[in-house]
Amino acid sequence: MLSNNSKYHPSIIAIAIADFIRGFTRYPLWILISIYLLTVRHMGYLDIGIIFLLQSVFTVPFSIYGGRISDISGRRGLALLMPILLLFTYLAFFFVVYRNLSIIAVTAMMIVISILNNVQYNVGNSILTDLSSESQRLNSFSLVRVLSNAGIGAGLIFSGFTAILNPAYFFLAPVFGSFIEIFIIFRYVPESLPKTHELGESTRHVFSLRKDRVLILVSLVLAFSGLFSSMFESPLLPLYLTSRFDYPELQITALYAVNTLIVILFQFRVNALSRKIGEVYTYAIGLIIYSASYFIFGVTGIFGILLVNAAMLTLGENMTSQFSQVFISRIAPENRRGEYFGYSSAIFSFIFPFSPFIGTLLLQIFHPHPLLLWGIISAACVIMAIISLTLVRVIPKPDAAT
């Protein structure tokens, strides 16, 4: 295990680089597909929200069993298998979009991609937890997040320019990205399952509402917080900016690129703050900043102000996003890390998918009243900030975690 002052494990750096590739090649797709469904396939806001809802709901059983498999048979096998399957799935997705095939085909591709991405995400979290000490874990997850956002920023700019020619062209990017990921994982990410882990040990543990109540509480608070705080990463914001202000893809992706720049510049500074005031308090303050930023979206549509607002929103994101993984890693027993991340992800998949549905529903109802639309979301973030303070009692500090 690494000491407090040691450098990152080489495999953590490799995973962070792989996340850079994923951010560059995959993240812009949800923005492009939202605009594609609205402007090319002429779907309604609520219909688009339902598709995104289905995309996430179907991941629930795979989140649970993927985590258990990684605890029993190891992480490396699944870590290698996922990008291989995603390579072929993204290739099929490009064909479906490029040829404007049926909405059923588009939805099916989105569901399969969501399932594979979710399993890959949970396995990656387990590997990061295995390879990092308690005191280094926040910075390890943050390193991955920073490089992921660097990739997202580059990908958003690149996708904005490709959208001028044909948005469908960018759907090939994840195909090449998955190929690079396969090489990185094969070459630099060994099996990380602890050597002290007994074969089949995790199978003796049965998930219990009573015994695992801390996991349930933490996951519910994080999921409901994310339900509202992550509205900017749902179809709501791009659909709102497109339909109300006629902003083109290039301007919308530029707005999200500012988001990634702030992550890169300030993430580790926020980590230093969390060590001073506490991780849970940092999380609650982040939700308050989210609230203020969403309120501003309802006040103005001036693009320059929106750029500054996106920067402020990202400060809130810096204070909350990485803790979704860090809090679970703090409470997870060593022999059940994959299972804990899997169950937490499953709870997220029951709640978080309603974010695009709620967002598009609010947009359809309150489109003429933006202050009311964004005010509801802003108020919800304040409520969750207050509720999140209950986690102070159950999240161990870095030097006392399991």
Tab-separated table of C-alpha atoms in Angstrom:
chain	number	residue	atom	x	y	z
A	1	MET	CA	0.000	0.000	0.000
A	2	LEU	CA	1.189	3.516	-0.755
A	3	SER	CA	2.407	5.915	1.885
A	4	ASN	CA	0.903	9.348	2.387
A	5	ASN	CA	3.661	11.072	0.438
A	6	SER	CA	4.278	8.479	-2.270
A	7	LYS	CA	3.655	9.051	-5.907
A	8	TYR	CA	0.627	7.644	-7.696
A	9	HIS	CA	0.696	3.947	-8.517
A	10	PRO	CA	1.584	3.546	-12.236
A	11	SER	CA	-1.719	1.754	-12.843
A	12	ILE	CA	-3.644	4.718	-11.406
A	13	ILE	CA	-1.878	6.974	-13.903
A	14	ALA	CA	-2.744	4.509	-16.679
A	15	ILE	CA	-6.410	4.503	-15.631
A	16	ALA	CA	-6.389	8.305	-15.589
A	17	ILE	CA	-4.996	8.370	-19.142
A	18	ALA	CA	-7.669	5.890	-20.220
A	19	ASP	CA	-10.261	8.222	-18.686
A	20	PHE	CA	-8.792	11.080	-20.725
A	21	ILE	CA	-9.498	8.998	-23.832
A	22	ARG	CA	-13.041	8.257	-22.650
A	23	GLY	CA	-13.715	11.903	-21.882
A	24	PHE	CA	-12.461	12.985	-25.296
A	25	THR	CA	-14.323	10.379	-27.318
A	26	ARG	CA	-17.502	9.601	-25.338
A	27	TYR	CA	-18.676	12.580	-23.301
A	28	PRO	CA	-19.715	14.873	-26.197
A	29	LEU	CA	-22.008	12.163	-27.552
A	30	TRP	CA	-24.794	12.737	-25.026
A	31	ILE	CA	-24.948	16.415	-26.025
A	32	LEU	CA	-24.887	15.589	-29.727
A	33	ILE	CA	-27.476	12.826	-29.393
A	34	SER	CA	-29.809	15.146	-27.438
A	35	ILE	CA	-29.637	17.797	-30.159
A	36	TYR	CA	-29.875	15.107	-32.862
A	37	LEU	CA	-33.094	13.699	-31.397
A	38	LEU	CA	-34.584	17.204	-31.089
A	39	THR	CA	-33.551	18.779	-34.410
A	40	VAL	CA	-33.140	15.818	-36.774
A	41	ARG	CA	-35.650	13.284	-35.449
A	42	HIS	CA	-38.025	16.035	-34.179
A	43	MET	CA	-38.754	14.337	-30.858
A	44	GLY	CA	-40.411	16.150	-27.959
A	45	TYR	CA	-38.571	17.112	-24.789
A	46	LEU	CA	-40.369	14.510	-22.683
A	47	ASP	CA	-39.772	11.732	-25.234
A	48	ILE	CA	-36.043	12.468	-25.183
A	49	GLY	CA	-36.091	12.381	-21.387
A	50	ILE	CA	-37.794	8.974	-21.418
A	51	ILE	CA	-35.068	7.565	-23.686
A	52	PHE	CA	-32.365	8.753	-21.291
A	53	LEU	CA	-34.395	7.329	-18.400
A	54	LEU	CA	-34.574	3.896	-20.045
A	55	GLN	CA	-30.877	4.091	-20.847
A	56	SER	CA	-29.979	4.200	-17.165
A	57	VAL	CA	-32.704	2.029	-15.619
A	58	PHE	CA	-31.557	-1.011	-17.599
A	59	THR	CA	-28.114	-0.791	-15.985
A	60	VAL	CA	-29.381	-1.691	-12.488
A	61	PRO	CA	-28.925	-5.510	-12.509
A	62	PHE	CA	-25.643	-5.246	-14.397
A	63	SER	CA	-24.291	-2.806	-11.804
A	64	ILE	CA	-24.885	-5.332	-9.032
A	65	TYR	CA	-23.638	-8.468	-10.763
A	66	GLY	CA	-20.706	-6.736	-12.436
A	67	GLY	CA	-19.464	-5.614	-9.027
A	68	ARG	CA	-19.859	-9.077	-7.499
A	69	ILE	CA	-18.058	-10.734	-10.408
A	70	SER	CA	-15.113	-8.368	-10.020
A	71	ASP	CA	-14.920	-9.269	-6.300
A	72	ILE	CA	-14.915	-13.001	-7.046
A	73	SER	CA	-12.993	-13.455	-10.301
A	74	GLY	CA	-10.939	-10.252	-10.330
A	75	ARG	CA	-10.959	-6.806	-11.909
A	76	ARG	CA	-8.624	-7.184	-14.893
A	77	GLY	CA	-10.817	-9.527	-16.938
A	78	LEU	CA	-13.820	-7.185	-16.865
A	79	ALA	CA	-11.577	-4.143	-17.322
A	80	LEU	CA	-10.301	-5.645	-20.589
A	81	LEU	CA	-13.636	-7.011	-21.788
A	82	MET	CA	-15.602	-3.762	-21.515
A	83	PRO	CA	-13.650	-1.649	-24.071
A	84	ILE	CA	-13.653	-4.588	-26.490
A	85	LEU	CA	-17.456	-4.800	-26.339
A	86	LEU	CA	-17.779	-1.014	-26.457
A	87	LEU	CA	-15.639	-0.801	-29.595
A	88	PHE	CA	-18.143	-2.865	-31.578
A	89	THR	CA	-21.169	-1.255	-29.911
A	90	TYR	CA	-20.048	2.287	-30.748
A	91	LEU	CA	-19.370	1.216	-34.329
A	92	ALA	CA	-22.961	-0.027	-34.562
A	93	PHE	CA	-24.187	3.205	-32.930
A	94	PHE	CA	-22.436	5.292	-35.592
A	95	PHE	CA	-24.127	3.268	-38.321
A	96	VAL	CA	-27.564	3.696	-36.670
A	97	VAL	CA	-27.192	7.490	-36.394
A	98	TYR	CA	-25.515	8.015	-39.762
A	99	ARG	CA	-28.271	6.099	-41.576
A	100	ASN	CA	-31.078	7.598	-39.438
A	101	LEU	CA	-32.406	4.182	-38.512
A	102	SER	CA	-35.432	3.739	-36.256
A	103	ILE	CA	-35.718	5.383	-32.851
A	104	ILE	CA	-35.970	1.878	-31.392
A	105	ALA	CA	-32.511	1.104	-32.782
A	106	VAL	CA	-31.124	4.371	-31.381
A	107	THR	CA	-32.621	3.618	-27.962
A	108	ALA	CA	-31.299	0.044	-27.977
A	109	MET	CA	-27.776	1.235	-28.763
A	110	MET	CA	-27.933	3.850	-25.996
A	111	ILE	CA	-29.069	1.215	-23.479
A	112	VAL	CA	-26.296	-1.247	-24.372
A	113	ILE	CA	-23.661	1.500	-24.222
A	114	SER	CA	-24.970	2.657	-20.838
A	115	ILE	CA	-24.753	-0.873	-19.412
A	116	LEU	CA	-21.183	-1.429	-20.611
A	117	ASN	CA	-20.043	2.021	-19.482
A	118	ASN	CA	-21.575	1.458	-16.056
A	119	VAL	CA	-19.816	-1.870	-15.499
A	120	GLN	CA	-16.536	-0.334	-16.694
A	121	TYR	CA	-17.014	2.618	-14.322
A	122	ASN	CA	-17.559	0.379	-11.288
A	123	VAL	CA	-14.584	-1.851	-12.091
A	124	GLY	CA	-12.386	1.222	-12.492
A	125	ASN	CA	-13.520	2.563	-9.111
A	126	SER	CA	-12.686	-0.774	-7.479
A	127	ILE	CA	-9.204	-0.792	-9.026
A	128	LEU	CA	-8.538	2.764	-7.861
A	129	THR	CA	-9.644	1.847	-4.343
A	130	ASP	CA	-7.447	-1.281	-4.335
A	131	LEU	CA	-4.341	0.631	-5.410
A	132	SER	CA	-4.628	3.760	-3.245
A	133	SER	CA	-4.166	4.330	0.465
A	134	GLU	CA	-6.943	5.954	2.482
A	135	SER	CA	-5.073	9.257	2.704
A	136	GLN	CA	-4.308	9.269	-1.020
A	137	ARG	CA	-7.701	8.131	-2.260
A	138	LEU	CA	-9.248	11.570	-2.745
A	139	ASN	CA	-6.312	12.722	-4.865
A	140	SER	CA	-6.317	9.449	-6.824
A	141	PHE	CA	-9.964	9.826	-7.799
A	142	SER	CA	-9.348	13.512	-8.464
A	143	LEU	CA	-6.410	12.772	-10.788
A	144	VAL	CA	-8.680	10.542	-12.846
A	145	ARG	CA	-11.374	13.214	-12.844
A	146	VAL	CA	-8.977	15.987	-13.883
A	147	LEU	CA	-7.566	14.029	-16.825
A	148	SER	CA	-11.070	12.905	-17.777
A	149	ASN	CA	-12.188	16.527	-17.876
A	150	ALA	CA	-9.122	17.508	-19.893
A	151	GLY	CA	-10.245	14.930	-22.427
A	152	ILE	CA	-13.826	16.173	-22.232
A	153	GLY	CA	-12.742	19.742	-22.953
A	154	ALA	CA	-10.715	18.711	-25.985
A	155	GLY	CA	-13.505	16.423	-27.142
A	156	LEU	CA	-16.162	19.122	-26.834
A	157	ILE	CA	-14.139	21.538	-28.949
A	158	PHE	CA	-13.405	18.866	-31.539
A	159	SER	CA	-17.023	17.673	-31.623
A	160	GLY	CA	-18.228	21.258	-32.018
A	161	PHE	CA	-16.172	21.630	-35.180
A	162	THR	CA	-17.142	18.211	-36.568
A	163	ALA	CA	-20.798	19.143	-35.988
A	164	ILE	CA	-20.360	21.884	-38.598
A	165	LEU	CA	-19.690	19.167	-41.191
A	166	ASN	CA	-21.842	16.331	-39.864
A	167	PRO	CA	-22.436	15.558	-36.146
A	168	ALA	CA	-22.561	11.841	-36.967
A	169	TYR	CA	-18.837	11.804	-37.760
A	170	PHE	CA	-17.924	12.223	-34.101
A	171	PHE	CA	-19.757	8.994	-33.294
A	172	LEU	CA	-16.712	7.181	-34.708
A	173	ALA	CA	-14.417	8.712	-32.075
A	174	PRO	CA	-15.285	6.185	-29.305
A	175	VAL	CA	-14.447	3.336	-31.683
A	176	PHE	CA	-10.844	4.498	-31.944
A	177	GLY	CA	-10.807	5.493	-28.275
A	178	SER	CA	-11.860	2.007	-27.155
A	179	PHE	CA	-9.041	0.487	-29.201
A	180	ILE	CA	-6.502	2.688	-27.381
A	181	GLU	CA	-8.076	1.795	-24.023
A	182	ILE	CA	-7.632	-1.912	-24.712
A	183	PHE	CA	-3.898	-1.390	-25.206
A	184	ILE	CA	-3.524	0.772	-22.074
A	185	ILE	CA	-5.347	-1.679	-19.805
A	186	PHE	CA	-3.624	-4.750	-21.264
A	187	ARG	CA	-0.184	-3.191	-20.890
A	188	TYR	CA	-0.386	-1.174	-17.675
A	189	VAL	CA	-3.253	-2.401	-15.450
A	190	PRO	CA	-2.560	-5.706	-13.667
A	191	GLU	CA	-4.980	-7.602	-11.464
A	192	SER	CA	-5.592	-5.437	-8.389
A	193	LEU	CA	-7.774	-7.724	-6.272
A	194	PRO	CA	-6.025	-7.821	-2.858
A	195	LYS	CA	-3.889	-10.931	-2.314
A	196	THR	CA	-5.521	-11.360	1.084
A	197	HIS	CA	-8.881	-11.738	-0.658
A	198	GLU	CA	-10.077	-15.322	-0.349
A	199	LEU	CA	-11.719	-16.910	-3.375
A	200	GLY	CA	-15.468	-16.817	-2.934
A	201	GLU	CA	-15.197	-14.834	0.305
A	202	SER	CA	-17.549	-12.128	-0.923
A	203	THR	CA	-20.158	-14.721	-1.886
A	204	ARG	CA	-20.675	-15.476	1.831
A	205	HIS	CA	-21.917	-11.936	2.349
A	206	VAL	CA	-25.582	-11.396	1.533
A	207	PHE	CA	-26.733	-7.822	1.016
A	208	SER	CA	-28.847	-6.779	4.003
A	209	LEU	CA	-30.930	-3.659	4.525
A	210	ARG	CA	-29.918	-3.671	8.189
A	211	LYS	CA	-26.227	-4.560	7.982
A	212	ASP	CA	-25.596	-2.421	4.901
A	213	ARG	CA	-27.776	0.495	5.989
A	214	VAL	CA	-24.827	2.929	5.913
A	215	LEU	CA	-24.211	2.077	2.253
A	216	ILE	CA	-27.902	2.627	1.512
A	217	LEU	CA	-28.015	5.949	3.380
A	218	VAL	CA	-24.881	7.330	1.731
A	219	SER	CA	-25.956	6.157	-1.726
A	220	LEU	CA	-29.443	7.646	-1.364
A	221	VAL	CA	-28.113	11.036	-0.267
A	222	LEU	CA	-25.558	11.086	-3.084
A	223	ALA	CA	-28.097	9.919	-5.663
A	224	PHE	CA	-30.785	12.464	-4.759
A	225	SER	CA	-28.158	15.204	-4.627
A	226	GLY	CA	-26.928	14.210	-8.068
A	227	LEU	CA	-30.497	14.016	-9.326
A	228	PHE	CA	-30.696	17.808	-9.154
A	229	SER	CA	-27.097	19.023	-9.086
A	230	SER	CA	-26.193	17.258	-12.339
A	231	MET	CA	-29.013	18.750	-14.393
A	232	PHE	CA	-26.412	20.519	-16.539
A	233	GLU	CA	-25.223	17.071	-17.664
A	234	SER	CA	-28.720	16.044	-18.694
A	235	PRO	CA	-30.485	16.996	-21.946
A	236	LEU	CA	-32.157	19.903	-20.104
A	237	LEU	CA	-29.450	22.541	-20.574
A	238	PRO	CA	-28.551	21.911	-24.243
A	239	LEU	CA	-32.250	21.622	-25.138
A	240	TYR	CA	-33.028	24.818	-23.197
A	241	LEU	CA	-30.203	26.773	-24.849
A	242	THR	CA	-31.089	25.444	-28.303
A	243	SER	CA	-34.841	26.005	-28.120
A	244	ARG	CA	-34.903	29.318	-26.234
A	245	PHE	CA	-31.805	31.126	-27.533
A	246	ASP	CA	-30.994	29.240	-30.764
A	247	TYR	CA	-27.407	28.653	-29.686
A	248	PRO	CA	-25.591	26.343	-32.160
A	249	GLU	CA	-23.698	23.187	-31.149
A	250	LEU	CA	-20.348	25.006	-31.203
A	251	GLN	CA	-21.410	27.560	-28.569
A	252	ILE	CA	-23.063	24.942	-26.378
A	253	THR	CA	-20.013	22.675	-26.452
A	254	ALA	CA	-17.822	25.719	-25.702
A	255	LEU	CA	-19.902	26.296	-22.565
A	256	TYR	CA	-19.171	22.768	-21.414
A	257	ALA	CA	-15.503	23.196	-22.356
A	258	VAL	CA	-15.266	26.035	-19.811
A	259	ASN	CA	-16.597	23.560	-17.274
A	260	THR	CA	-13.729	21.165	-17.944
A	261	LEU	CA	-11.109	23.938	-17.784
A	262	ILE	CA	-12.205	24.949	-14.283
A	263	VAL	CA	-12.050	21.309	-13.161
A	264	ILE	CA	-8.441	21.083	-14.326
A	265	LEU	CA	-7.408	24.364	-12.685
A	266	PHE	CA	-9.126	24.074	-9.310
A	267	GLN	CA	-9.800	20.408	-8.445
A	268	PHE	CA	-6.721	19.856	-6.282
A	269	ARG	CA	-7.172	23.243	-4.592
A	270	VAL	CA	-10.662	22.127	-3.604
A	271	ASN	CA	-9.181	18.882	-2.250
A	272	ALA	CA	-6.901	20.933	-0.003
A	273	LEU	CA	-9.946	22.844	1.249
A	274	SER	CA	-11.784	19.609	2.024
A	275	ARG	CA	-8.899	18.462	4.217
A	276	LYS	CA	-9.277	21.647	6.262
A	277	ILE	CA	-13.040	21.866	6.698
A	278	GLY	CA	-14.025	18.220	6.150
A	279	GLU	CA	-15.202	16.294	3.103
A	280	VAL	CA	-18.911	16.299	3.957
A	281	TYR	CA	-18.968	20.053	4.628
A	282	THR	CA	-17.160	20.639	1.341
A	283	TYR	CA	-19.818	18.549	-0.397
A	284	ALA	CA	-22.662	20.580	1.149
A	285	ILE	CA	-21.059	23.901	0.162
A	286	GLY	CA	-20.689	22.587	-3.372
A	287	LEU	CA	-24.440	21.952	-3.556
A	288	ILE	CA	-25.097	25.540	-2.435
A	289	ILE	CA	-22.859	26.824	-5.246
A	290	TYR	CA	-24.767	24.607	-7.687
A	291	SER	CA	-27.985	26.197	-6.443
A	292	ALA	CA	-26.771	29.743	-7.082
A	293	SER	CA	-25.528	28.851	-10.550
A	294	TYR	CA	-28.794	27.213	-11.626
A	295	PHE	CA	-30.715	30.268	-10.465
A	296	ILE	CA	-28.589	32.441	-12.780
A	297	PHE	CA	-29.544	30.264	-15.766
A	298	GLY	CA	-33.117	31.344	-15.137
A	299	VAL	CA	-32.204	35.028	-14.957
A	300	THR	CA	-30.269	35.557	-18.191
A	301	GLY	CA	-29.328	33.990	-21.501
A	302	ILE	CA	-26.449	36.349	-22.337
A	303	PHE	CA	-23.702	34.035	-23.512
A	304	GLY	CA	-20.832	35.880	-21.805
A	305	ILE	CA	-22.597	35.681	-18.453
A	306	LEU	CA	-23.384	32.017	-19.066
A	307	LEU	CA	-19.669	31.328	-19.568
A	308	VAL	CA	-18.882	32.880	-16.173
A	309	ASN	CA	-21.815	31.020	-14.656
A	310	ALA	CA	-20.528	27.738	-16.069
A	311	ALA	CA	-17.239	28.418	-14.291
A	312	MET	CA	-19.057	28.998	-10.990
A	313	LEU	CA	-21.150	25.878	-11.477
A	314	THR	CA	-17.958	23.896	-11.998
A	315	LEU	CA	-16.610	25.027	-8.634
A	316	GLY	CA	-19.681	23.371	-7.143
A	317	GLU	CA	-18.965	20.290	-9.215
A	318	ASN	CA	-15.349	20.252	-7.986
A	319	MET	CA	-16.659	20.188	-4.428
A	320	THR	CA	-19.090	17.299	-4.968
A	321	SER	CA	-18.371	15.052	-7.940
A	322	GLN	CA	-15.403	12.989	-6.752
A	323	PHE	CA	-17.008	12.316	-3.375
A	324	SER	CA	-19.567	10.004	-4.964
A	325	GLN	CA	-16.704	7.510	-5.315
A	326	VAL	CA	-14.624	8.561	-2.304
A	327	PHE	CA	-17.475	8.229	0.224
A	328	ILE	CA	-18.301	4.701	-0.989
A	329	SER	CA	-14.618	3.709	-0.895
A	330	ARG	CA	-14.413	4.953	2.713
A	331	ILE	CA	-17.221	2.678	3.941
A	332	ALA	CA	-16.584	-0.386	1.715
A	333	PRO	CA	-14.983	-3.465	3.344
A	334	GLU	CA	-11.864	-4.572	1.458
A	335	ASN	CA	-13.423	-7.860	0.342
A	336	ARG	CA	-16.656	-6.203	-0.892
A	337	ARG	CA	-15.421	-3.131	-2.757
A	338	GLY	CA	-16.720	-4.207	-6.139
A	339	GLU	CA	-20.045	-5.221	-4.599
A	340	TYR	CA	-20.368	-1.913	-2.723
A	341	PHE	CA	-19.643	0.120	-5.837
A	342	GLY	CA	-22.080	-2.103	-7.727
A	343	TYR	CA	-24.922	-1.702	-5.230
A	344	SER	CA	-24.262	2.026	-4.926
A	345	SER	CA	-24.363	2.326	-8.698
A	346	ALA	CA	-27.599	0.328	-8.749
A	347	ILE	CA	-29.186	2.722	-6.242
A	348	PHE	CA	-27.981	5.596	-8.410
A	349	SER	CA	-29.548	3.872	-11.413
A	350	PHE	CA	-32.938	3.795	-9.673
A	351	ILE	CA	-32.829	7.527	-8.882
A	352	PHE	CA	-30.328	9.410	-11.034
A	353	PRO	CA	-31.959	8.393	-14.379
A	354	PHE	CA	-34.946	10.548	-13.460
A	355	SER	CA	-32.695	13.613	-13.805
A	356	PRO	CA	-33.145	13.881	-17.602
A	357	PHE	CA	-36.819	12.920	-17.268
A	358	ILE	CA	-37.516	15.529	-14.572
A	359	GLY	CA	-35.432	18.118	-16.415
A	360	THR	CA	-37.223	17.672	-19.725
A	361	LEU	CA	-40.603	17.520	-17.947
A	362	LEU	CA	-39.881	20.836	-16.211
A	363	LEU	CA	-38.706	22.271	-19.522
A	364	GLN	CA	-41.918	21.248	-21.244
A	365	ILE	CA	-44.095	22.721	-18.481
A	366	PHE	CA	-42.128	25.861	-17.591
A	367	HIS	CA	-40.371	26.719	-20.856
A	368	PRO	CA	-42.065	30.166	-20.972
A	369	HIS	CA	-41.036	30.786	-17.329
A	370	PRO	CA	-37.271	30.159	-17.040
A	371	LEU	CA	-36.989	31.687	-13.567
A	372	LEU	CA	-39.501	29.189	-12.219
A	373	LEU	CA	-37.894	26.337	-14.164
A	374	TRP	CA	-34.406	26.889	-12.783
A	375	GLY	CA	-35.673	28.123	-9.405
A	376	ILE	CA	-37.170	24.703	-8.665
A	377	ILE	CA	-33.841	23.013	-9.382
A	378	SER	CA	-31.990	25.630	-7.336
A	379	ALA	CA	-34.237	25.078	-4.311
A	380	ALA	CA	-33.812	21.303	-4.552
A	381	CYS	CA	-30.015	21.706	-4.381
A	382	VAL	CA	-30.326	23.761	-1.184
A	383	ILE	CA	-32.532	21.095	0.413
A	384	MET	CA	-30.046	18.335	-0.474
A	385	ALA	CA	-27.168	20.423	0.889
A	386	ILE	CA	-28.902	20.480	4.274
A	387	ILE	CA	-29.707	16.752	4.157
A	388	SER	CA	-26.146	15.846	3.127
A	389	LEU	CA	-24.832	17.145	6.458
A	390	THR	CA	-26.231	13.970	8.065
A	391	LEU	CA	-23.331	12.081	6.449
A	392	VAL	CA	-20.881	13.663	8.913
A	393	ARG	CA	-21.819	10.923	11.378
A	394	VAL	CA	-21.307	7.950	9.054
A	395	ILE	CA	-18.405	8.777	6.697
A	396	PRO	CA	-15.071	7.860	8.332
A	397	LYS	CA	-12.267	10.369	8.104
A	398	PRO	CA	-9.343	9.351	5.848
A	399	ASP	CA	-7.225	8.161	8.775
A	400	ALA	CA	-10.079	6.115	10.247
A	401	ALA	CA	-11.721	4.599	7.155
A	402	THR	CA	-12.293	0.916	6.738
